[in-house]
Amino acid sequence: MIALGCDHAGYPLKEAIKQYLDSIGEQYTDFGTYSEESVDYPIFAAKTAHAVADGECEKGILCCGTGIGISIAANKVKGIRAAVCSDAFSAEMTRKHNDANILCMGARVISEEKALELVRIFLTTDALHEERHLRRVQMLKDMENGKM
Ligand code: RB5
């Protein structure tokens, strides 16, 4: 189950992502927003991030104008590693090296076509289980627990 969220700027892209996920038979929960009426991105980042952190959803995808505000907000939730990506290499590497669990994208930054490519890569790339990457992700968890 994929958690989806956006603000008004990201709304059209989130709808396109839903169509793409439908086409590949991937299930999702849509945490809003549900129109292009102006809203505050932290609200939708929080709903989406908590669904991932609580294990209700395996991964998340968030969209706002730049992808930045909504990623900053998502990363405030313990257990979340949200990465803003604009290119295929970053989408691949943030899964492999960071075990990112939320992909953030800027609807005013990249094309819909590019965004769907990044979604495909993000959903199909596994984290590498190499010691150095596991160690670094563990350090991120230690930071959340006040150990660093
Ligand atoms: C909304 O205008 C815009 O500020 C928001 O979508 C996002 O880009 C913030 O980081």
PDB file of C-alpha atoms in Angstrom, residues 40-127:
ATOM      1  CA  ASP A  40      -0.896  24.096   4.022  1.00  0.00           C
ATOM      2  CA  TYR A  41       1.511  21.345   2.964  1.00  0.00           C
ATOM      3  CA  PRO A  42       2.560  20.269   6.511  1.00  0.00           C
ATOM      4  CA  ILE A  43      -0.958  18.910   7.134  1.00  0.00           C
ATOM      5  CA  PHE A  44      -0.767  16.468   4.214  1.00  0.00           C
ATOM      6  CA  ALA A  45       2.878  15.637   4.799  1.00  0.00           C
ATOM      7  CA  ALA A  46       2.028  14.691   8.387  1.00  0.00           C
ATOM      8  CA  LYS A  47      -0.926  12.460   7.429  1.00  0.00           C
ATOM      9  CA  THR A  48       1.095  10.667   4.757  1.00  0.00           C
ATOM     10  CA  ALA A  49       4.252  10.359   6.837  1.00  0.00           C
ATOM     11  CA  HIS A  50       2.432   8.952   9.873  1.00  0.00           C
ATOM     12  CA  ALA A  51       0.802   6.295   7.670  1.00  0.00           C
ATOM     13  CA  VAL A  52       4.264   5.186   6.525  1.00  0.00           C
ATOM     14  CA  ALA A  53       5.913   5.473   9.950  1.00  0.00           C
ATOM     15  CA  ASP A  54       3.080   3.476  11.569  1.00  0.00           C
ATOM     16  CA  GLY A  55       3.393   0.709   8.960  1.00  0.00           C
ATOM     17  CA  GLU A  56      -0.092   1.258   7.549  1.00  0.00           C
ATOM     18  CA  CYS A  57       1.614   1.995   4.212  1.00  0.00           C
ATOM     19  CA  GLU A  58       4.899   0.586   2.976  1.00  0.00           C
ATOM     20  CA  LYS A  59       6.103   3.714   1.162  1.00  0.00           C
ATOM     21  CA  GLY A  60       4.846   7.216   0.448  1.00  0.00           C
ATOM     22  CA  ILE A  61       4.840   9.753  -2.355  1.00  0.00           C
ATOM     23  CA  LEU A  62       4.409  13.472  -1.689  1.00  0.00           C
ATOM     24  CA  CYS A  63       4.078  16.350  -4.139  1.00  0.00           C
ATOM     25  CA  CYS A  64       4.106  20.100  -3.647  1.00  0.00           C
ATOM     26  CA  GLY A  65       5.371  22.976  -5.785  1.00  0.00           C
ATOM     27  CA  THR A  66       9.049  22.257  -5.264  1.00  0.00           C
ATOM     28  CA  GLY A  67       8.898  19.025  -3.261  1.00  0.00           C
ATOM     29  CA  ILE A  68      10.967  20.785  -0.615  1.00  0.00           C
ATOM     30  CA  GLY A  69       8.435  22.063   1.914  1.00  0.00           C
ATOM     31  CA  ILE A  70       6.555  18.799   1.975  1.00  0.00           C
ATOM     32  CA  SER A  71       9.813  16.829   2.400  1.00  0.00           C
ATOM     33  CA  ILE A  72      10.982  19.005   5.278  1.00  0.00           C
ATOM     34  CA  ALA A  73       7.636  18.416   6.964  1.00  0.00           C
ATOM     35  CA  ALA A  74       7.647  14.653   6.338  1.00  0.00           C
ATOM     36  CA  ASN A  75      11.161  14.332   7.743  1.00  0.00           C
ATOM     37  CA  LYS A  76       9.922  15.702  11.087  1.00  0.00           C
ATOM     38  CA  VAL A  77       8.079  12.411  11.626  1.00  0.00           C
ATOM     39  CA  LYS A  78      10.145   9.746  13.370  1.00  0.00           C
ATOM     40  CA  GLY A  79      10.983   6.852  11.060  1.00  0.00           C
ATOM     41  CA  ILE A  80      10.657   8.877   7.876  1.00  0.00           C
ATOM     42  CA  ARG A  81      13.404   9.255   5.325  1.00  0.00           C
ATOM     43  CA  ALA A  82      11.871  11.509   2.701  1.00  0.00           C
ATOM     44  CA  ALA A  83      13.928  12.441  -0.352  1.00  0.00           C
ATOM     45  CA  VAL A  84      13.248  15.152  -2.915  1.00  0.00           C
ATOM     46  CA  CYS A  85      14.161  13.831  -6.341  1.00  0.00           C
ATOM     47  CA  SER A  86      14.170  15.399  -9.778  1.00  0.00           C
ATOM     48  CA  ASP A  87      16.209  12.819 -11.659  1.00  0.00           C
ATOM     49  CA  ALA A  88      16.283   9.064 -12.124  1.00  0.00           C
ATOM     50  CA  PHE A  89      19.736   8.568 -10.594  1.00  0.00           C
ATOM     51  CA  SER A  90      18.714  10.244  -7.325  1.00  0.00           C
ATOM     52  CA  ALA A  91      15.482   8.237  -7.142  1.00  0.00           C
ATOM     53  CA  GLU A  92      17.461   5.017  -7.549  1.00  0.00           C
ATOM     54  CA  MET A  93      20.237   5.937  -5.142  1.00  0.00           C
ATOM     55  CA  THR A  94      17.978   7.204  -2.394  1.00  0.00           C
ATOM     56  CA  ARG A  95      16.376   3.759  -2.277  1.00  0.00           C
ATOM     57  CA  LYS A  96      19.694   1.899  -2.532  1.00  0.00           C
ATOM     58  CA  HIS A  97      21.777   3.990  -0.138  1.00  0.00           C
ATOM     59  CA  ASN A  98      19.296   5.813   2.126  1.00  0.00           C
ATOM     60  CA  ASP A  99      16.423   3.308   2.176  1.00  0.00           C
ATOM     61  CA  ALA A 100      14.195   6.362   1.645  1.00  0.00           C
ATOM     62  CA  ASN A 101      10.586   5.565   2.411  1.00  0.00           C
ATOM     63  CA  ILE A 102       8.964   8.662   0.941  1.00  0.00           C
ATOM     64  CA  LEU A 103       9.603  10.125  -2.516  1.00  0.00           C
ATOM     65  CA  CYS A 104       8.960  13.874  -2.756  1.00  0.00           C
ATOM     66  CA  MET A 105       8.643  15.715  -6.050  1.00  0.00           C
ATOM     67  CA  GLY A 106       8.047  19.259  -7.199  1.00  0.00           C
ATOM     68  CA  ALA A 107       5.158  19.621  -9.593  1.00  0.00           C
ATOM     69  CA  ARG A 108       6.554  23.013 -10.620  1.00  0.00           C
ATOM     70  CA  VAL A 109      10.038  21.546 -11.130  1.00  0.00           C
ATOM     71  CA  ILE A 110       9.736  18.375 -13.185  1.00  0.00           C
ATOM     72  CA  SER A 111       7.407  17.157 -15.911  1.00  0.00           C
ATOM     73  CA  GLU A 112       4.647  14.660 -15.259  1.00  0.00           C
ATOM     74  CA  GLU A 113       6.481  12.174 -17.483  1.00  0.00           C
ATOM     75  CA  LYS A 114       9.685  12.513 -15.434  1.00  0.00           C
ATOM     76  CA  ALA A 115       7.740  12.226 -12.166  1.00  0.00           C
ATOM     77  CA  LEU A 116       6.135   8.950 -13.250  1.00  0.00           C
ATOM     78  CA  GLU A 117       9.556   7.608 -14.215  1.00  0.00           C
ATOM     79  CA  LEU A 118      10.835   8.482 -10.727  1.00  0.00           C
ATOM     80  CA  VAL A 119       7.812   6.808  -9.118  1.00  0.00           C
ATOM     81  CA  ARG A 120       8.487   3.630 -11.106  1.00  0.00           C
ATOM     82  CA  ILE A 121      12.147   3.601 -10.064  1.00  0.00           C
ATOM     83  CA  PHE A 122      11.384   4.426  -6.436  1.00  0.00           C
ATOM     84  CA  LEU A 123       8.839   1.626  -6.140  1.00  0.00           C
ATOM     85  CA  THR A 124      10.939  -1.031  -7.853  1.00  0.00           C
ATOM     86  CA  THR A 125      14.383  -0.397  -6.334  1.00  0.00           C
ATOM     87  CA  ASP A 126      15.383  -2.172  -3.123  1.00  0.00           C
ATOM     88  CA  ALA A 127      17.662  -0.807  -0.431  1.00  0.00           C
TER      89      ALA A 127
END
